[in-house]
mmCIF file of C-alpha atoms and ligand atoms in Angstrom:
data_model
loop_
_atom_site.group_PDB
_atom_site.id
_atom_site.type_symbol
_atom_site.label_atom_id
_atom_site.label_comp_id
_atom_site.label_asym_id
_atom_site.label_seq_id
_atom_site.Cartn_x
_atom_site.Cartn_y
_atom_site.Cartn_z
ATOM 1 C CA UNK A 140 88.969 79.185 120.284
ATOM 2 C CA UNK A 141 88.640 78.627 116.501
ATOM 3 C CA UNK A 142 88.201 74.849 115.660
ATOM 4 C CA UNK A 143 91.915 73.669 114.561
ATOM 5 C CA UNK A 144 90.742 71.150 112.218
ATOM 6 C CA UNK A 145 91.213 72.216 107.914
ATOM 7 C CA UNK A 146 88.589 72.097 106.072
ATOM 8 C CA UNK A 147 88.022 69.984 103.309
ATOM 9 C CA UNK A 148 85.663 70.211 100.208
ATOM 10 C CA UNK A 149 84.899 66.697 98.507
ATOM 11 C CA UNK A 150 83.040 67.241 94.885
ATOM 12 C CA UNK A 151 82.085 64.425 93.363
ATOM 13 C CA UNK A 152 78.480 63.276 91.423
ATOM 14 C CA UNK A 153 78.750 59.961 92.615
ATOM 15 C CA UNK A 154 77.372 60.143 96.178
ATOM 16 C CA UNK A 155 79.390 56.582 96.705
ATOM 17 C CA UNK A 156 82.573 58.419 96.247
ATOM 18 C CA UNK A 157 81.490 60.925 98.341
ATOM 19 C CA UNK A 158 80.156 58.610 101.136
ATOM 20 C CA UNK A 159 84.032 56.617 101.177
ATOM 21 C CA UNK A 160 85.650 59.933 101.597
ATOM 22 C CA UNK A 161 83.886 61.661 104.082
ATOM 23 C CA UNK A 162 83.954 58.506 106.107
ATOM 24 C CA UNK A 163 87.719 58.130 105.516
ATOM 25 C CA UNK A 164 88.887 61.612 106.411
ATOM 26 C CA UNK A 165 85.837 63.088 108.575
ATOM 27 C CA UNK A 166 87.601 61.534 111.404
ATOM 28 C CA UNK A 167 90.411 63.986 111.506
ATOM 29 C CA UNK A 168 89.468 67.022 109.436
ATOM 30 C CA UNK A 169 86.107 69.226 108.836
ATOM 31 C CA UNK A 170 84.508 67.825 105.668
ATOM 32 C CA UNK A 171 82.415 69.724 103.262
ATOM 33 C CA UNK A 172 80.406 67.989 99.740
ATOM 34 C CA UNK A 173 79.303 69.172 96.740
ATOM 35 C CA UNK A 174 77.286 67.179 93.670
ATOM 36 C CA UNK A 175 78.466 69.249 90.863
ATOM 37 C CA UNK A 176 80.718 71.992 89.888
ATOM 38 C CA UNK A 177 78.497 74.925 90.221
ATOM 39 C CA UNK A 178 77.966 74.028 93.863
ATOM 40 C CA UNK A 179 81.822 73.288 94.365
ATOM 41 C CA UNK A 180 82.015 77.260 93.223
ATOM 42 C CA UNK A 181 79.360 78.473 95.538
ATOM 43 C CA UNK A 182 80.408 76.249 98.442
ATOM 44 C CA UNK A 183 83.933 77.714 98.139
ATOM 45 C CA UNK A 184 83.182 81.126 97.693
ATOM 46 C CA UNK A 185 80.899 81.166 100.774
ATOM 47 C CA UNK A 186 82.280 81.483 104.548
ATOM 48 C CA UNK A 187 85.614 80.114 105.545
ATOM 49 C CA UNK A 188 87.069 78.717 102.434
ATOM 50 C CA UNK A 189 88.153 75.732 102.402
ATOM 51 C CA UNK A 190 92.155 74.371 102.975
ATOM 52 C CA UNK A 191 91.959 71.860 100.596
ATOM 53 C CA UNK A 192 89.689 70.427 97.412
ATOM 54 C CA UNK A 193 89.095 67.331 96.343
ATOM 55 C CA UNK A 194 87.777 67.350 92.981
ATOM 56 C CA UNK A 195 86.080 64.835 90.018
ATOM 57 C CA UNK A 196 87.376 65.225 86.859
ATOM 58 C CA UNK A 197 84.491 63.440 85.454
ATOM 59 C CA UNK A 198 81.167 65.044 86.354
ATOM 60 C CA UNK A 199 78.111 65.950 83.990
ATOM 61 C CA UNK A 200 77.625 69.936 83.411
ATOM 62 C CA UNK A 201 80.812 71.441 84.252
ATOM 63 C CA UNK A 202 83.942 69.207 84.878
ATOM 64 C CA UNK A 203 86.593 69.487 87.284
ATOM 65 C CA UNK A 204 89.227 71.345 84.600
ATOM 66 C CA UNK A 205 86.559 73.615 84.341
ATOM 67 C CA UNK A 206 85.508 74.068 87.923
ATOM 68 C CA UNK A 207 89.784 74.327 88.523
ATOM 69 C CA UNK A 208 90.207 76.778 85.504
ATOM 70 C CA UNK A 209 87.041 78.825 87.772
ATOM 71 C CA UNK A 210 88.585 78.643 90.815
ATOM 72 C CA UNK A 211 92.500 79.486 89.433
ATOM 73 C CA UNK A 212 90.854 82.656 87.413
ATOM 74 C CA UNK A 213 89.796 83.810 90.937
ATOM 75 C CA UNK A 214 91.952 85.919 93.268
ATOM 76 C CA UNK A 215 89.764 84.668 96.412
ATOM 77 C CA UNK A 216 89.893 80.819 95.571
ATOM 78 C CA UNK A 217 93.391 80.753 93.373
ATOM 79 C CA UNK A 218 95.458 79.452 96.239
ATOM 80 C CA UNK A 219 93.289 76.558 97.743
ATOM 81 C CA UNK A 220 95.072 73.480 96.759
ATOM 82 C CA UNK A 221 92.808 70.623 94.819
ATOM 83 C CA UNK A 222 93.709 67.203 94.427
ATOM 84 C CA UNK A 223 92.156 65.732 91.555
ATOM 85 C CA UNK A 224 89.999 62.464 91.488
ATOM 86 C CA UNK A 225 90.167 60.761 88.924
ATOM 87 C CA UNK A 226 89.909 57.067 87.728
ATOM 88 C CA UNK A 227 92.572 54.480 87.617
ATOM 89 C CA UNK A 228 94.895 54.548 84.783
ATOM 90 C CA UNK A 229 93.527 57.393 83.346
ATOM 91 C CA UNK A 230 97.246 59.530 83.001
ATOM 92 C CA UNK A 231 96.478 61.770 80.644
ATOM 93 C CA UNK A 232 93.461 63.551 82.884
ATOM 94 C CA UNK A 233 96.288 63.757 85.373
ATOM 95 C CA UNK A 234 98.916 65.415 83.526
ATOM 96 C CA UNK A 235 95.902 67.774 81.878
ATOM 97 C CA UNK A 236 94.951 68.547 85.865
ATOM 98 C CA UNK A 237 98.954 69.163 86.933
ATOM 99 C CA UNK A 238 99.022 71.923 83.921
ATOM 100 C CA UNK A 239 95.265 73.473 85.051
ATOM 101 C CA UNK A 240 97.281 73.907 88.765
ATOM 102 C CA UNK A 241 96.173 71.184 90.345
ATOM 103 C CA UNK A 242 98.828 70.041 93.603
ATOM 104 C CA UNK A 243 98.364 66.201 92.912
ATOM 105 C CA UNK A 244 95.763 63.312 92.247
ATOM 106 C CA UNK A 245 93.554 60.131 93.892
ATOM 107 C CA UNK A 246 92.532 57.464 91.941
ATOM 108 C CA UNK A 247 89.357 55.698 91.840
ATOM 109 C CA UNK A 248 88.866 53.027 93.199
ATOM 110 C CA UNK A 249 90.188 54.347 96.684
ATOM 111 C CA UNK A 250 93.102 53.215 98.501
ATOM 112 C CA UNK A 251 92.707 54.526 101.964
ATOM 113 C CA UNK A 252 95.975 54.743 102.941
ATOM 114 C CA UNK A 253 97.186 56.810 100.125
ATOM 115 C CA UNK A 254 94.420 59.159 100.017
ATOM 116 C CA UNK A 255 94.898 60.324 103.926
ATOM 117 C CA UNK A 256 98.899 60.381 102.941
ATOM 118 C CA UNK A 257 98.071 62.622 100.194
ATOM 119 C CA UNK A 258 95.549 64.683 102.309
ATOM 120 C CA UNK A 259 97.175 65.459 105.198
ATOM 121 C CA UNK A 260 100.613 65.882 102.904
ATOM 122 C CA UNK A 261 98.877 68.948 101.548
ATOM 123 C CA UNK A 262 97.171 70.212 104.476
ATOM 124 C CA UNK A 263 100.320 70.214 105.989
ATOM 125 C CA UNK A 264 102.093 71.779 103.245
ATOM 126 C CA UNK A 265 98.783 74.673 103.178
ATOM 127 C CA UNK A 266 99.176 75.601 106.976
ATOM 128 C CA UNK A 267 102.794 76.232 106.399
ATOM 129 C CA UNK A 268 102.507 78.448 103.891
ATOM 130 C CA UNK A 269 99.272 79.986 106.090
ATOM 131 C CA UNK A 270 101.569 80.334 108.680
ATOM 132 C CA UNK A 271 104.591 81.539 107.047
ATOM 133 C CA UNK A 272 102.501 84.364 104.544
ATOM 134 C CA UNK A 273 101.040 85.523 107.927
ATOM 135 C CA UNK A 274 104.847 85.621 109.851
ATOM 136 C CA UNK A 275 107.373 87.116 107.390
ATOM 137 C CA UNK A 276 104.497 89.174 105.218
ATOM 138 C CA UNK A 277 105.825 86.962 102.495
ATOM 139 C CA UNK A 278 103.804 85.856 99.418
ATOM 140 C CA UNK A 279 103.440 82.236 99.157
ATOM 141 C CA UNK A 280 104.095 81.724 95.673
ATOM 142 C CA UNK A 281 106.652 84.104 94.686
ATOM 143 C CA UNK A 282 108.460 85.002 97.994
ATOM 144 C CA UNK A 283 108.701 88.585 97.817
ATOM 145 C CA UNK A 284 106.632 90.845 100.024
ATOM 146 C CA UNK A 285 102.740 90.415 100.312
ATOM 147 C CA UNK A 286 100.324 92.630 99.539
ATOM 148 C CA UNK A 287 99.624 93.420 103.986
ATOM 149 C CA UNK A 288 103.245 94.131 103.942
ATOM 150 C CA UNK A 289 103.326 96.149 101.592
ATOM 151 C CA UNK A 290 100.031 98.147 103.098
ATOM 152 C CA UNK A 291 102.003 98.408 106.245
ATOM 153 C CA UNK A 292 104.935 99.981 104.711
ATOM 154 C CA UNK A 293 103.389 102.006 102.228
ATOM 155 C CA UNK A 294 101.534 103.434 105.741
ATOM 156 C CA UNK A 295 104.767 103.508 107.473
ATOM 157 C CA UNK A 296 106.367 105.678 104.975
ATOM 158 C CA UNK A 297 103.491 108.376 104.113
ATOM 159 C CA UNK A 298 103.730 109.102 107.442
ATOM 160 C CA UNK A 299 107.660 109.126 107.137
ATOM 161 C CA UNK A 300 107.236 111.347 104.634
ATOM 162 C CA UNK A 301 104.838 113.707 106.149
ATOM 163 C CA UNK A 302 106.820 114.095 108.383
ATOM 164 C CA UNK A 303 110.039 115.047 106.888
ATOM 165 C CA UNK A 304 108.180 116.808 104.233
ATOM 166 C CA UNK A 305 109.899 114.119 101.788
ATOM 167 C CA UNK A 306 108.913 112.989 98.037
ATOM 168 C CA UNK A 307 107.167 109.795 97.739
ATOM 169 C CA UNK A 308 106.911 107.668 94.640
ATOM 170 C CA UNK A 309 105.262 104.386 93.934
ATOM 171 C CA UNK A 310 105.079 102.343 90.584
ATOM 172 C CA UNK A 311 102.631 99.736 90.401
ATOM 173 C CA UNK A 312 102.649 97.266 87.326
ATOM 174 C CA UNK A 313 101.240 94.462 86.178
ATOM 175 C CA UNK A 314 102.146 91.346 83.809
ATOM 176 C CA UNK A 315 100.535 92.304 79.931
ATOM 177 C CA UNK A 316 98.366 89.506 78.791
ATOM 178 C CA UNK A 317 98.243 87.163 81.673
ATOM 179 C CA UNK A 318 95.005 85.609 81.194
ATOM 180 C CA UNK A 319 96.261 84.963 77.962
ATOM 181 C CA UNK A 320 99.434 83.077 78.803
ATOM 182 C CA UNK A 321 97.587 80.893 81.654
ATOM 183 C CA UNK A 322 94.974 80.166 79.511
ATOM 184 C CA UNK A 323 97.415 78.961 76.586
ATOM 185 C CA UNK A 324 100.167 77.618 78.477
ATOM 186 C CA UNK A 325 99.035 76.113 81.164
ATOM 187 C CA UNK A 326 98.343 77.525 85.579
ATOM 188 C CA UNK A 327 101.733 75.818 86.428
ATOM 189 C CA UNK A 328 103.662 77.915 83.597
ATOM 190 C CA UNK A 329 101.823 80.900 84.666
ATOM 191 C CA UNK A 330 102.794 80.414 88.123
ATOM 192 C CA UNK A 331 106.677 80.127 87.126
ATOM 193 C CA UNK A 332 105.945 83.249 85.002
ATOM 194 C CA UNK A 333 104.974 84.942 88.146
ATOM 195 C CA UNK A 334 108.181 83.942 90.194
ATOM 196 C CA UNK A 335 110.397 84.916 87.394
ATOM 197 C CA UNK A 336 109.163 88.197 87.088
ATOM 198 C CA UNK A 337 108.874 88.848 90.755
ATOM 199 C CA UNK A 338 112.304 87.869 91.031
ATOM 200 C CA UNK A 339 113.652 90.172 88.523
ATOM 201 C CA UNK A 340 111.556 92.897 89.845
ATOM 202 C CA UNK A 341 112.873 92.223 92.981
ATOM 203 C CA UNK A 342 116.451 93.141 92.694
ATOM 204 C CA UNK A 343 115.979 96.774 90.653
ATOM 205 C CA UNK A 344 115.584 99.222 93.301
ATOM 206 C CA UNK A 345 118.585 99.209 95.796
ATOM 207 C CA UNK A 346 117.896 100.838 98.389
ATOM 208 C CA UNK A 347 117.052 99.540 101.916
ATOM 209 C CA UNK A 348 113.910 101.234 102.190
ATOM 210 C CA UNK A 349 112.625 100.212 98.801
ATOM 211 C CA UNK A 350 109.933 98.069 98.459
ATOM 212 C CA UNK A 351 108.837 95.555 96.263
ATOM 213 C CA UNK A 352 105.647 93.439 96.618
ATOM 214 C CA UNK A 353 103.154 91.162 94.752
ATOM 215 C CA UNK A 354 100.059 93.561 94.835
ATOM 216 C CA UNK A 355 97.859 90.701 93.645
ATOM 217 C CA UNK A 356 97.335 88.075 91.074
ATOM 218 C CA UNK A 357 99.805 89.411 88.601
ATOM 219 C CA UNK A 358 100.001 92.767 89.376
ATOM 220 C CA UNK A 359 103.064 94.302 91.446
ATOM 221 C CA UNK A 360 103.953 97.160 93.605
ATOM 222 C CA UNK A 361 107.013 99.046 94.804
ATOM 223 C CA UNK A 362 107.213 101.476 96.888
ATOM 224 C CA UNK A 363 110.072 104.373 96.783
ATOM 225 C CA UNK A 364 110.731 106.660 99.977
ATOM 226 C CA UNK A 365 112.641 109.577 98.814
ATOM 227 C CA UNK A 366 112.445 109.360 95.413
ATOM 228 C CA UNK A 367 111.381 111.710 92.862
ATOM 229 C CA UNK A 368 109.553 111.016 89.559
ATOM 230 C CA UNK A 369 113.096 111.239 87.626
ATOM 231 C CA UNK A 370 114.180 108.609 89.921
ATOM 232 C CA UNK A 371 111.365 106.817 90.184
ATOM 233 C CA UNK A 372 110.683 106.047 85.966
ATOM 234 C CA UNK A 373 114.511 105.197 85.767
ATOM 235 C CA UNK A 374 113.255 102.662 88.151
ATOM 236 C CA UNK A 375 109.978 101.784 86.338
ATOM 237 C CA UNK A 376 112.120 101.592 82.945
ATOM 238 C CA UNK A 377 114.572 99.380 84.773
ATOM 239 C CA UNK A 378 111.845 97.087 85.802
ATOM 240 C CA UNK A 379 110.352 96.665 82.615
ATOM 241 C CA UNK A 380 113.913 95.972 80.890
ATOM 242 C CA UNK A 381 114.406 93.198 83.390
ATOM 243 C CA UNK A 382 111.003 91.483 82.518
ATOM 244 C CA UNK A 383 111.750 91.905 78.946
ATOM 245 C CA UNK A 384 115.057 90.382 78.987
ATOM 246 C CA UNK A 385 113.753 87.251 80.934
ATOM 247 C CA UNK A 386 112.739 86.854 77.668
ATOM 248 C CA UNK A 387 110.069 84.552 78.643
ATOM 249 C CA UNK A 388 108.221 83.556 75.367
ATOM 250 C CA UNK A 389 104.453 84.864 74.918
ATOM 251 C CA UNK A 390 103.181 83.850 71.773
ATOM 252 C CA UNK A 391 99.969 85.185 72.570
ATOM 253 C CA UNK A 392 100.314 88.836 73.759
ATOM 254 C CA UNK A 393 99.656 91.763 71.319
ATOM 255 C CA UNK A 394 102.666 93.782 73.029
ATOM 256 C CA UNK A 395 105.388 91.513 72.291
ATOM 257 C CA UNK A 396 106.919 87.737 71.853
ATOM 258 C CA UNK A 397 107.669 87.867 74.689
ATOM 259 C CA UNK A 398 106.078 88.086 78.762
ATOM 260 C CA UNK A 399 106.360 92.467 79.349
ATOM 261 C CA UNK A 400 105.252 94.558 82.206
ATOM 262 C CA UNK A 401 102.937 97.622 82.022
ATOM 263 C CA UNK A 402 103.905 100.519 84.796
ATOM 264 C CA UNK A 403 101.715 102.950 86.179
ATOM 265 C CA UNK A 404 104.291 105.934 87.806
ATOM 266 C CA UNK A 405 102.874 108.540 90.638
ATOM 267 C CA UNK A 406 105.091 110.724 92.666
ATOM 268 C CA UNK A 407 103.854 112.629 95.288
ATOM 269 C CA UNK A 408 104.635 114.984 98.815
ATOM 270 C CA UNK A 409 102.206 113.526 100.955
ATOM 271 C CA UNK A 410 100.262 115.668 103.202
ATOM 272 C CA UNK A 411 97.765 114.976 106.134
ATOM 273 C CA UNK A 412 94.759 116.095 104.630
ATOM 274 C CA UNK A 413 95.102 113.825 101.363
ATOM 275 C CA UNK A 414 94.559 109.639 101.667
ATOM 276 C CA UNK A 415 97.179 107.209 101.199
ATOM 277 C CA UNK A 416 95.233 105.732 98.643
ATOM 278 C CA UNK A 417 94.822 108.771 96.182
ATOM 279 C CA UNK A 418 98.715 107.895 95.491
ATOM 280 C CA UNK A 419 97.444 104.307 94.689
ATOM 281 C CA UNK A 420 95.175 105.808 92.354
ATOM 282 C CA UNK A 421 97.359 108.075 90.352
ATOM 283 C CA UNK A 422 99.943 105.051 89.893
ATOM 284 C CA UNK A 423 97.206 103.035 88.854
ATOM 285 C CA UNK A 424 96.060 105.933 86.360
ATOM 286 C CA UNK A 425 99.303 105.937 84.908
ATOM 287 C CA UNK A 426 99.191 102.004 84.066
ATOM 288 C CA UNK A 427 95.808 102.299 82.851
ATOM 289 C CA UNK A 428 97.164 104.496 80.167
ATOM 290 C CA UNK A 429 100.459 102.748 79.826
ATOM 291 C CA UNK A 430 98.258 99.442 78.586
ATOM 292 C CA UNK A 431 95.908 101.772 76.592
ATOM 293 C CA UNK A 432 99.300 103.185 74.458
ATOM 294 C CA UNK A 433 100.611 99.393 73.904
ATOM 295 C CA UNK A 434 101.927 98.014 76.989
ATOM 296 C CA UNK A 435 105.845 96.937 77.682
ATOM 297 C CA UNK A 436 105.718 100.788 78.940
ATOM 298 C CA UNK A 437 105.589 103.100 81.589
ATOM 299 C CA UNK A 438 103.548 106.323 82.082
ATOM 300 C CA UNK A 439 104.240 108.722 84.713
ATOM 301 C CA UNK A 440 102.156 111.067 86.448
ATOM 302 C CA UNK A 441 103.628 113.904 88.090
ATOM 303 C CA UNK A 442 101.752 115.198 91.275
ATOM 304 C CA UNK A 443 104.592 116.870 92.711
ATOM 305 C CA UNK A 444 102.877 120.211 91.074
ATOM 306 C CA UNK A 445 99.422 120.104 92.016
ATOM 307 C CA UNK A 446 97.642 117.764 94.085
ATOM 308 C CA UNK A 447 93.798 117.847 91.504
ATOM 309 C CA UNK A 448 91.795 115.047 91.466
ATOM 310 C CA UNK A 449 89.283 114.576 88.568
HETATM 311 MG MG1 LIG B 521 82.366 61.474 88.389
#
């Protein structure tokens, strides 16, 4: 049986801070250290990664907002909640750490108390969301489909279609400029970005069997039994009106004022001998090109006719 204790990483440069921690919550959790930021980054990225990060702001070399800007930028590492440590009275670092995605703050010198209520708070609040990702196949941040459920259905309904000898289309997209608006606006505003868009992705296809999922980071996926490219861009344009008319200012992208989608369209009757994944691939094609004529646009390609790869 796997050891039910969450794991906790403690960076800090001071090895006294380290020292009170460890002794404070190695009683009841697994604790792992790190002296600087680049370790913090290698520590995290290898083995079980940690359920929670405790994290100096103030540390020579790379800081914590740097070391949390790292670890937000990363698909692998983005959802690990850190708590950041900084030193009494200091509110500004906090607020700066709150925008950079940080779940909450500990203050130096240590209370005990409140740092084990503020611990465990989050660890409790990370195996929920563990738990319920895993139970309902729903993403953790925005609440629509995850990306196994939607591997699962996507699998469910080539077969469907194989079957039945029925179209199948899928439209993947993905938010234009996204870096760019986290990096200017902050990882909490980027994070409401990404629930306001999956949201009003969400409700454009209406059928039962549609599908629409966070793929990953900000990219999105639907999938559409039965549906031929006609219907399937009247989708994709549908989706991309919906993001548009959030109207969700974006000083900083090149397509527009405001936060737009890019879609990638593919269409396809799938067939035994091909993979599941070539459709992945042509949708993915088509958004390739979609950001390459301007983004805020879809591009479509048609398989329906002929089934060559290149
Ligand atoms: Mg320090």
């Amino acid at each position: 049986m796997d050891d039910e204790r969450q794991k906790i990483l403690i960076v800090d440069d001071e090895r006294f801070n380290i020292n009170v921690l460890v002794e404070l919550l190695k009683p009841e959790h697994k604790t792992t250290v790190a002296k600087n930021g680049r370790q913090a980054l290698e520590r995290v990225l290898m083995g079980t990664p940690p359920d929670l990060i405790l994290l100096d702001v103030m540390m020579p070399g790379m800081d914590g907002y740097e070391v949390i800007q790292k670890l937000k930028d990363n698909e692998k590492t983005k959802n690990i909640p850190v708590i950041f440590i900084t030193a009494l009275s200091q509110t500004s670092d906090e607020a700066k750490g709150f925008d950079l995605g940080a779940v909450d703050y500990i203050t130096k010198p240590f209370q005990p108390t409140i740092v084990k209520a503020r611990v465990n708070t989050h660890l409790r609040l990370k195996r929920k969301s563990d738990l319920l990702e895993s139970l309902v196949a729903l993403d953790g941040l925005t609440e629509i489909p995850n990306r196994r459920r939607f591997d699962e259905t996507l699998d469910l309904e080539w077969k469907r279609a194989i079957r039945n000898n029925n179209l199948l289309s899928l439209v993947l997209m993905d938010i234009d400029h996204f870096k760019l608006y986290n990096d200017n606006y902050g990882h909490a505003a980027g994070d409401v970005c990404l629930k306001k868009v999956a949201r009003s992705i969400e409700k454009v296809p209406q059928r039962p069997a549609d599908l629409v999922a966070r793929y990953g980071g900000e990219e999105f996926v639907a999938v559409l039994p039965e549906t031929d490219g006609e219907g399937a861009t009247q989708i994709a344009e549908q989706m991309r009106e919906a993001v548009f008319s959030l109207g969700v200012t974006h000083e900083f992208s090149s397509a527009s004022d405001v936060v737009t989608i890019s879609l990638g369209v593919a269409t396809i009757y799938p067939v035994v001998e091909i993979d599941q994944k070539y459709l992945i691939e042509q949708a993915d094609k088509g958004l390739y090109d979609a950001k390459e004529e301007g983004r805020n646009r879809f591009v479509d390609v048609d398989m329906t006719i002929s089934y060559d790869t290149d």
